[in-house]
Short mmCIF file of C-alpha atoms in Angstrom, two decimals:
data_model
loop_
_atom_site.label_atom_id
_atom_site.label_comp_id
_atom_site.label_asym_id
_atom_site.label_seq_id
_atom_site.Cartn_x
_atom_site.Cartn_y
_atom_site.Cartn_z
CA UNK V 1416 -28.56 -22.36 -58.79
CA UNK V 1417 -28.46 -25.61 -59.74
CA UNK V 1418 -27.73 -29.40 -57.51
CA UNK V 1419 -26.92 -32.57 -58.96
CA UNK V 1420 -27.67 -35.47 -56.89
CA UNK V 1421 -25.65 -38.86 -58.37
CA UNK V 1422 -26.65 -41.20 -55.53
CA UNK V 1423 -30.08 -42.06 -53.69
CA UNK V 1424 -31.18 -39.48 -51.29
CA UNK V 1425 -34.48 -39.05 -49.35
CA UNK V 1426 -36.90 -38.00 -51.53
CA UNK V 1427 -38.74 -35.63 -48.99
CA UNK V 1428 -35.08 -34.06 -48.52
CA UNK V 1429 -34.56 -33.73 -52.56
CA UNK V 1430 -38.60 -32.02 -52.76
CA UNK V 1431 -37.32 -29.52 -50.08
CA UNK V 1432 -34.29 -28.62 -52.40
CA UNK V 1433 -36.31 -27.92 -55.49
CA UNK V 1434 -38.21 -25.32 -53.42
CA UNK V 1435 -34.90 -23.53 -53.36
CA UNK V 1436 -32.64 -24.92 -56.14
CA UNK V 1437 -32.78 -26.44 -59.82
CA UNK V 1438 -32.33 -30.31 -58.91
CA UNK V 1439 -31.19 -32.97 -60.90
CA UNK V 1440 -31.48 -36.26 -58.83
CA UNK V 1441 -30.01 -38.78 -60.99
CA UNK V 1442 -29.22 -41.86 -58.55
CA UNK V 1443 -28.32 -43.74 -61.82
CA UNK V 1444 -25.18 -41.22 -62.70
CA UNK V 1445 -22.92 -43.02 -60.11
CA UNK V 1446 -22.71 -45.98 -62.66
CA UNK V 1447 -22.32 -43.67 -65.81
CA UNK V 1448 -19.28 -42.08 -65.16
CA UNK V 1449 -19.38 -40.14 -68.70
CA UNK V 1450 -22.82 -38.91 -67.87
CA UNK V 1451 -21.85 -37.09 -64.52
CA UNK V 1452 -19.12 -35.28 -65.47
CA UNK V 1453 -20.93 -33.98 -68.46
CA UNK V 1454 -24.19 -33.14 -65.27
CA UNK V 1455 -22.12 -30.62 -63.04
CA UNK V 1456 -20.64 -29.09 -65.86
CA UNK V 1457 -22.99 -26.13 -65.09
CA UNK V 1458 -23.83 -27.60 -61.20
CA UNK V 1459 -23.20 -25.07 -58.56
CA UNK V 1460 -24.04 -28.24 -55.68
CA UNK V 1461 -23.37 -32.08 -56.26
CA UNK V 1462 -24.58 -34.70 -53.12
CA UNK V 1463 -23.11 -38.24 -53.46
CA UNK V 1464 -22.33 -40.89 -51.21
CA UNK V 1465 -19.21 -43.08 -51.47
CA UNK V 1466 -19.52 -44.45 -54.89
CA UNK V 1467 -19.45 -41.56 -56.50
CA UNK V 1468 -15.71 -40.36 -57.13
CA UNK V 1469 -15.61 -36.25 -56.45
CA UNK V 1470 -11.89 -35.87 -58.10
CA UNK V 1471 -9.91 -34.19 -60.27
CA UNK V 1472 -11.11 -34.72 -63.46
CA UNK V 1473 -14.64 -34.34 -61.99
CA UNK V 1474 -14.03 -31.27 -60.50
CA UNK V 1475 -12.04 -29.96 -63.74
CA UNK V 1476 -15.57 -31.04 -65.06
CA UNK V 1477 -17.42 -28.34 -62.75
CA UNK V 1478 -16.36 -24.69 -62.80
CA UNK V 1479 -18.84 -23.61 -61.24
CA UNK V 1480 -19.21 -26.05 -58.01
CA UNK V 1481 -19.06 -24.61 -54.87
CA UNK V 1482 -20.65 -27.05 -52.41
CA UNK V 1483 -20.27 -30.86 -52.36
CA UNK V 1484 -22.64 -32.64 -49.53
CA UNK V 1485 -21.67 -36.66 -48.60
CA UNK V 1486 -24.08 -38.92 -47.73
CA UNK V 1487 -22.71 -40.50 -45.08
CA UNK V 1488 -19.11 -39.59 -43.36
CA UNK V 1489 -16.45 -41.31 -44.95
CA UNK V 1490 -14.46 -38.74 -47.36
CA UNK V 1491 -11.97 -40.65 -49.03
CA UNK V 1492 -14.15 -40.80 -52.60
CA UNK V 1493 -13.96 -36.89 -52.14
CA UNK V 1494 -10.59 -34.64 -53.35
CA UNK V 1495 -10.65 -32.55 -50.31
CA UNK V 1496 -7.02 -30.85 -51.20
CA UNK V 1497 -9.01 -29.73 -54.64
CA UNK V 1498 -12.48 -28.89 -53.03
CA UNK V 1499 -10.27 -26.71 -50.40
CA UNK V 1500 -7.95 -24.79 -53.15
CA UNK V 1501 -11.58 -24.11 -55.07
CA UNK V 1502 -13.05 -22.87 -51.94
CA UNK V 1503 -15.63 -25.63 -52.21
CA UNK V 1504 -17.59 -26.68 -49.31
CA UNK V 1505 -17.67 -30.22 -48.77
CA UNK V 1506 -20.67 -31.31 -46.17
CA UNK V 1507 -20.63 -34.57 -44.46
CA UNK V 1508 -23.70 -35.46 -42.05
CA UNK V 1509 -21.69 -36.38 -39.06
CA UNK V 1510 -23.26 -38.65 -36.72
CA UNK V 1511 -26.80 -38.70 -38.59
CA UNK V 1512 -25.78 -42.45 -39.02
CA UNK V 1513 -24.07 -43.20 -35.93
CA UNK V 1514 -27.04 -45.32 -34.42
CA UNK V 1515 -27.74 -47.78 -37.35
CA UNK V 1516 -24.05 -48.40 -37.29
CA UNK V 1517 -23.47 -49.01 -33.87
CA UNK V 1518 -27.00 -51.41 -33.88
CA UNK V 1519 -25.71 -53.64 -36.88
CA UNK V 1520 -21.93 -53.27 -35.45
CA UNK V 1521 -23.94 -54.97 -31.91
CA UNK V 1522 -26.59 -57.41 -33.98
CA UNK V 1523 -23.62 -58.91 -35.50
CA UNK V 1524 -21.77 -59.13 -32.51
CA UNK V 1525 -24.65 -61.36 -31.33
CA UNK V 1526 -25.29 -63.52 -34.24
CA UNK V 1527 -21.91 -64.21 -34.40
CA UNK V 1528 -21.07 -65.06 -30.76
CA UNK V 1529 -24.21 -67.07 -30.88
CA UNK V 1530 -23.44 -68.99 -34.60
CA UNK V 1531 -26.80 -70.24 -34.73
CA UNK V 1532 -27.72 -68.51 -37.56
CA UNK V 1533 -26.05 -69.87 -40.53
CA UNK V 1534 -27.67 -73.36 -40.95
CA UNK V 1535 -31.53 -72.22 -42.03
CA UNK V 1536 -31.48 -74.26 -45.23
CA UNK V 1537 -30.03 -77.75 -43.32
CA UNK V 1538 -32.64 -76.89 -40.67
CA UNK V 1539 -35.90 -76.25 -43.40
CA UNK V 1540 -34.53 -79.50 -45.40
CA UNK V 1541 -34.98 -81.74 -42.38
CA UNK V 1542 -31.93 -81.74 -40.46
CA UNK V 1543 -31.73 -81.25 -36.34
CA UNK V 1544 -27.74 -79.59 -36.02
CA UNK V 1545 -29.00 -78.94 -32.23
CA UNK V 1546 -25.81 -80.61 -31.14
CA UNK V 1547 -23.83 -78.55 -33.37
CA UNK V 1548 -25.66 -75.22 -32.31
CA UNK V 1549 -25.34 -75.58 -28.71
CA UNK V 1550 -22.03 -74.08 -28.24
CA UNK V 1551 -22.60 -70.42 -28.84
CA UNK V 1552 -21.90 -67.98 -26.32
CA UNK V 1553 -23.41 -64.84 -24.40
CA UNK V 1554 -22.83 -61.62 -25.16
CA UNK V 1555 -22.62 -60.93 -21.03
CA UNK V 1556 -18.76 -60.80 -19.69
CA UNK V 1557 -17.29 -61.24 -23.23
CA UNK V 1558 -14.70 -58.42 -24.41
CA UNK V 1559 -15.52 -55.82 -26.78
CA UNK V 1560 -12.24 -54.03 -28.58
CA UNK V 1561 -13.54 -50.53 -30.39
CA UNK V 1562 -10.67 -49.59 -32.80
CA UNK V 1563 -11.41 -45.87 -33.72
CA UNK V 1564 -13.09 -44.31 -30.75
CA UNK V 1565 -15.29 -41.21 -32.57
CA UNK V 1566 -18.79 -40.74 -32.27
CA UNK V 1567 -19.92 -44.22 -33.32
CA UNK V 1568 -17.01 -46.09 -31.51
CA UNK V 1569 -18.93 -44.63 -28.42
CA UNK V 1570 -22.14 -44.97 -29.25
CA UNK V 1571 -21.13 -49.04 -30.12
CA UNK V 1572 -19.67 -48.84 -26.65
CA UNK V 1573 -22.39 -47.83 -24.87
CA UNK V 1574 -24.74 -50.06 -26.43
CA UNK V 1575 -22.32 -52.74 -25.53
CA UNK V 1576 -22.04 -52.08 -21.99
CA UNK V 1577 -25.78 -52.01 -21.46
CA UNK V 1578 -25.32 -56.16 -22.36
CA UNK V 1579 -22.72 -56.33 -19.40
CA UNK V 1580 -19.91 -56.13 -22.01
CA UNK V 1581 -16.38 -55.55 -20.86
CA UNK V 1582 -15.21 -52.67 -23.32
CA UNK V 1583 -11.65 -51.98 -24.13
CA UNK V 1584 -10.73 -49.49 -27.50
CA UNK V 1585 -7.96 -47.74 -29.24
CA UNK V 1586 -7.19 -44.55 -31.10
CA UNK V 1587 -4.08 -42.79 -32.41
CA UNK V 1588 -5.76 -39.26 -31.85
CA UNK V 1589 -7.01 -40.42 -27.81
CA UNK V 1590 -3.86 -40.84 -25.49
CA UNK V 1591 -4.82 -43.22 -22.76
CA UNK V 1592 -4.92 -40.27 -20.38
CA UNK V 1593 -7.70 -38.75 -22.35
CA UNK V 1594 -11.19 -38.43 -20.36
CA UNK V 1595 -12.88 -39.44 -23.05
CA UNK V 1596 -11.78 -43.03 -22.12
CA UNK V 1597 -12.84 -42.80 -18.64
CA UNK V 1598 -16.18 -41.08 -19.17
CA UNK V 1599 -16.97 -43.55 -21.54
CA UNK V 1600 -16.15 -46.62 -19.02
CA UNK V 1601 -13.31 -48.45 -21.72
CA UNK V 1602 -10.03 -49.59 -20.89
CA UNK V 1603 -7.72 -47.51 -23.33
CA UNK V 1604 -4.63 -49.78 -24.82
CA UNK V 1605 -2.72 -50.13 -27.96
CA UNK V 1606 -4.04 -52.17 -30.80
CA UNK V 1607 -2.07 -55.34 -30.33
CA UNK V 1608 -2.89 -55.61 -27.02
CA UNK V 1609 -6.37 -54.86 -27.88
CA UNK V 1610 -6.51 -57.58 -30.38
CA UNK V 1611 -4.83 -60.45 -28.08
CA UNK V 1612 -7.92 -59.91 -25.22
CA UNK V 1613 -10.94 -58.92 -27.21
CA UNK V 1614 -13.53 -61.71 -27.22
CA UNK V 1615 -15.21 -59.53 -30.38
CA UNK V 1616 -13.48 -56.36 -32.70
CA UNK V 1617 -14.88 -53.86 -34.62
CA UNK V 1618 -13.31 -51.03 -36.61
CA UNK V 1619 -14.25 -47.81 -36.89
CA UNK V 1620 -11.36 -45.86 -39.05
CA UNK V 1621 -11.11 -43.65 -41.46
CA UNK V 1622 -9.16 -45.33 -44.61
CA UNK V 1623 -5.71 -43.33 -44.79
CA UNK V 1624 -2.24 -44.96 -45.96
CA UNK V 1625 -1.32 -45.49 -42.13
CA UNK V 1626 -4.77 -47.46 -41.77
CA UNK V 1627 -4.73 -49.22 -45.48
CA UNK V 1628 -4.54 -53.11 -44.59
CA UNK V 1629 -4.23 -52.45 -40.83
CA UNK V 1630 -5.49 -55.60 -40.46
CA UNK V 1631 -3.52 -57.56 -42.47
CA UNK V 1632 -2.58 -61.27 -41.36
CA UNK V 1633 0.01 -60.73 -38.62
CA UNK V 1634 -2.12 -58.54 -37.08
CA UNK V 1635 -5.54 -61.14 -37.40
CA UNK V 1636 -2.89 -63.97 -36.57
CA UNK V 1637 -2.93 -61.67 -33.19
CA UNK V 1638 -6.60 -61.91 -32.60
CA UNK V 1639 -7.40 -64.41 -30.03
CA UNK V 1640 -8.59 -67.71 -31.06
CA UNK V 1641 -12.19 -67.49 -31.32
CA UNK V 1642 -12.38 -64.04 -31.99
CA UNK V 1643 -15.03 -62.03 -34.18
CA UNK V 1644 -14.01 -59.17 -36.90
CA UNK V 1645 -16.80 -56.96 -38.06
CA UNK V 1646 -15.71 -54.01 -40.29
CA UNK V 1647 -18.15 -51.49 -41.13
CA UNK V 1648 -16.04 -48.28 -41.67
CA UNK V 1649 -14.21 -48.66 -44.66
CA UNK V 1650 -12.99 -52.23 -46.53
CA UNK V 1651 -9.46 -51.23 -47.27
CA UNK V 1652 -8.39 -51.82 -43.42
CA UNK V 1653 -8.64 -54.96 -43.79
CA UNK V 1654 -7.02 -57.32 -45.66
CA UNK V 1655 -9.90 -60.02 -47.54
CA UNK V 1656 -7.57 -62.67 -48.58
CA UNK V 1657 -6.03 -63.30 -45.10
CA UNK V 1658 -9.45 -62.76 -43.17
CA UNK V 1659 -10.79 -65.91 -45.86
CA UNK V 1660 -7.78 -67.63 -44.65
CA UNK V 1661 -8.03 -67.44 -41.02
CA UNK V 1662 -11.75 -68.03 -41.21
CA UNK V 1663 -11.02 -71.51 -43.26
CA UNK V 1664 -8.36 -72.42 -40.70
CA UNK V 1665 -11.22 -71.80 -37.64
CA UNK V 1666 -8.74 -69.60 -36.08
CA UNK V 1667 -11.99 -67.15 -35.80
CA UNK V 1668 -15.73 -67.98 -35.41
CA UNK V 1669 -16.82 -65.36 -37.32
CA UNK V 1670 -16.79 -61.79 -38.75
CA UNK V 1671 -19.12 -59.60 -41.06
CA UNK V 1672 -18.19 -57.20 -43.30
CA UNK V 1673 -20.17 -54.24 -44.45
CA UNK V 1674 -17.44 -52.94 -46.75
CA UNK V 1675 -14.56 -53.61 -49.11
CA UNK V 1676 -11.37 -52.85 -51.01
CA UNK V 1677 -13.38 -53.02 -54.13
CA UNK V 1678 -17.71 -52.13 -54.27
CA UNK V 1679 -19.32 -54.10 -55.53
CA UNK V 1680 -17.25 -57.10 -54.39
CA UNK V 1681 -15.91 -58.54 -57.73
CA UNK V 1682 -16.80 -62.60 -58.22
CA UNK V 1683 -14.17 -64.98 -57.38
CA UNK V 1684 -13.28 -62.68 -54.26
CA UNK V 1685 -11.02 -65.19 -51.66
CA UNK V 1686 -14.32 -64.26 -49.14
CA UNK V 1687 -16.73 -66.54 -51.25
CA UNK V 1688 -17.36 -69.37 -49.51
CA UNK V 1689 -15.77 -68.69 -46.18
CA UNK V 1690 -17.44 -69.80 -43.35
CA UNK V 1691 -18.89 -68.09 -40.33
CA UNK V 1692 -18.87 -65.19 -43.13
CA UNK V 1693 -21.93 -62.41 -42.57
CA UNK V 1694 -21.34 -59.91 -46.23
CA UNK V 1695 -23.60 -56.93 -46.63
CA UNK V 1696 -23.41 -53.98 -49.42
CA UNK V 1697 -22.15 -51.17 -47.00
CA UNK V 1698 -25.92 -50.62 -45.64
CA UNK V 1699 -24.80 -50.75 -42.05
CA UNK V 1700 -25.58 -47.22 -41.97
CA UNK V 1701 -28.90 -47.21 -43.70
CA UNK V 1702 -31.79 -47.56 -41.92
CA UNK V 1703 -35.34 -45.89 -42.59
CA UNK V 1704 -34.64 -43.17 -39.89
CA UNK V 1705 -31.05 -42.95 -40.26
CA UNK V 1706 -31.50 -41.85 -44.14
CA UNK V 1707 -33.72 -39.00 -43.09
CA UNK V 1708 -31.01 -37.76 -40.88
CA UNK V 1709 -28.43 -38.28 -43.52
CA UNK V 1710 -30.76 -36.60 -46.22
CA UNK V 1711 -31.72 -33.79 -43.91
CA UNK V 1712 -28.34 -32.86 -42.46
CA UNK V 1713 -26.73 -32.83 -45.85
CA UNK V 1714 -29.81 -30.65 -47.54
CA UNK V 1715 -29.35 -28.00 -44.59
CA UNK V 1716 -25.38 -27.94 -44.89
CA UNK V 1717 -25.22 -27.53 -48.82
CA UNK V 1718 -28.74 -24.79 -48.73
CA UNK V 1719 -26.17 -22.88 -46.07
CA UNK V 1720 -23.19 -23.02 -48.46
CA UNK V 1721 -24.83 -22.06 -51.11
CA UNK V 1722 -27.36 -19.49 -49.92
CA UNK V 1723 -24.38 -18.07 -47.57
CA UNK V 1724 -27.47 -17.79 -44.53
CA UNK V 1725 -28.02 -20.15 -41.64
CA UNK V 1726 -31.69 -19.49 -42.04
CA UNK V 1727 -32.06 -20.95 -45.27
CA UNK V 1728 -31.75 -24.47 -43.41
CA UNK V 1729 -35.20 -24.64 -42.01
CA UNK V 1730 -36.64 -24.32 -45.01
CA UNK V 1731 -34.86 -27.56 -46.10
CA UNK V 1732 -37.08 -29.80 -43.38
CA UNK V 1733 -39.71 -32.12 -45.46
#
């Protein structure tokens, strides 16, 4: 049986496949579009990660595919209506990245509260903003809203209250009277309300048309003055012109974004330029450790769906 890999993966996870499996790992084929469809044309497996588009005419492309593994846990690059009416497995690695996201979803909480961070080259050519910097506040008492309250919504939450954060959240599947709430120590509300008392706000959402531009500038016009937006699930939610706008206006003191409507972010995007502005290429979920989870989980869940046998899976471990 044969894997193609289109994206980078663990190379200790992609040696343990080729004990079992023919494996082509191609990390370049997610920018030659041409090239992987023409790859799983005989590919029973195909890993990715969320560049990589997994949809119709790529799986008209692959007769023979019968297990698709994500690197990572967003599934929106993925036709899951097609994979299910093939019988295709699709295999996410659900929660292997929860920690690095909830650590950069805190560490940017921090730098942004703080805003002393953002003046290294006035500081290196000789100027003293120690005035200027003065201002920034602790993380200790502020508000933290969690919108999306899954594995790494708690996790962030957690993390939050061990800095004496208050922690309030929201999430269309978690009725207030849900023990999840109260087990976890947050103040369930609805997202309005959430936005007009959290001090900082971070999403963690699936991107679906009832979430596409959920953010979109009546709803930042509702953040409090002050706030901070980071968005590490997926860039769609928000929308980029309006968060450049509000960020120009000071109406916020900061926000970082991990993701975007389009990836790479094109030039001339309204974001360039905008103050108070922390950008990253969707790495909040890569770390070190948190790609050997990732690679691991995903080589055990597409051995199983291909080998049909639970056992197979230890022999995926590097």
């Amino acid at each position: 049986m044969r894997i193609v890999i289109s994206e980078f993966m663990d190379m200790p996870a992609v040696e343990a496949l080729r004990q079992r499996f023919d494996v082509r790992y191609a990390p370049e084929l997610v920018d030659q579009r041409d090239a992987l469809l023409q790859a799983v044309g005989d590919a029973d497996g195909l890993i990715v990660r969320n560049r990589s588009k997994v949809d119709a005419a790529l799986l008209g492309a692959a007769p023979r595919l019968r297990a698709v593994g994500r690197l990572g846990v967003g599934l929106d690059n993925i036709d899951l209506d097609g994979c299910a009416a093939r019988g295709i497995a699709v295999v996410p690695a659900t929660g292997a990245n929860a920690r690095a996201v909830a650590e950069y979803v805190i560490g940017t909480t921090l730098a942004l509260l703080r805003g002393a961070y953002f003046s290294s080259a006035a500081v290196a050519a000789g100027e003293w903003p120690r005035t200027a910097l003065s201002q920034g506040l602790e993380a200790q008492g502020r508000t933290l809203g969690i919108v999306g309250f899954g594995g790494i919504g708690r996790l962030t939450a957690r993390l939050a209250r061990g800095l004496d954060m208050r922690v309030i959240g929201c999430d269309a599947a978690l009725p207030p009277g849900n023990p999840v709430w109260k087990e976890a120590g947050v103040a369930a509300m609805p997202l309005d309300e959430l936005l007009a008392q959290a001090d900082a706000v971070t999403l963690h959402l699936p991107l679906t048309p009832d979430t596409r531009h959920l953010l979109d500038a009546g709803r930042i016009a509702r953040l409090r003055r002050g706030a901070v937006l980071i968005n590490t699930s997926r860039g769609g939610i928000v929308d980029e012109a309006a968060l450049a706008r509000a960020l120009r206006a000071g109406l916020l003191r900061g926000a970082a974004l991990d993701v975007f409507g389009e990836e790479p972010l094109p030039a001339g995007s309204p974001l360039a330029g905008a103050p108070n502005l922390i950008l990253t290429p969707h790495i909040a979920g890569l770390t070190q450790e948190a790609n050997t989870r990732v690679s691991d989980m995903v080589a055990a869940g597409v051995t199983i769906a291909l080998t049909g046998g639970a056992a197979a899976a230890a022999d995926t471990a590097p």
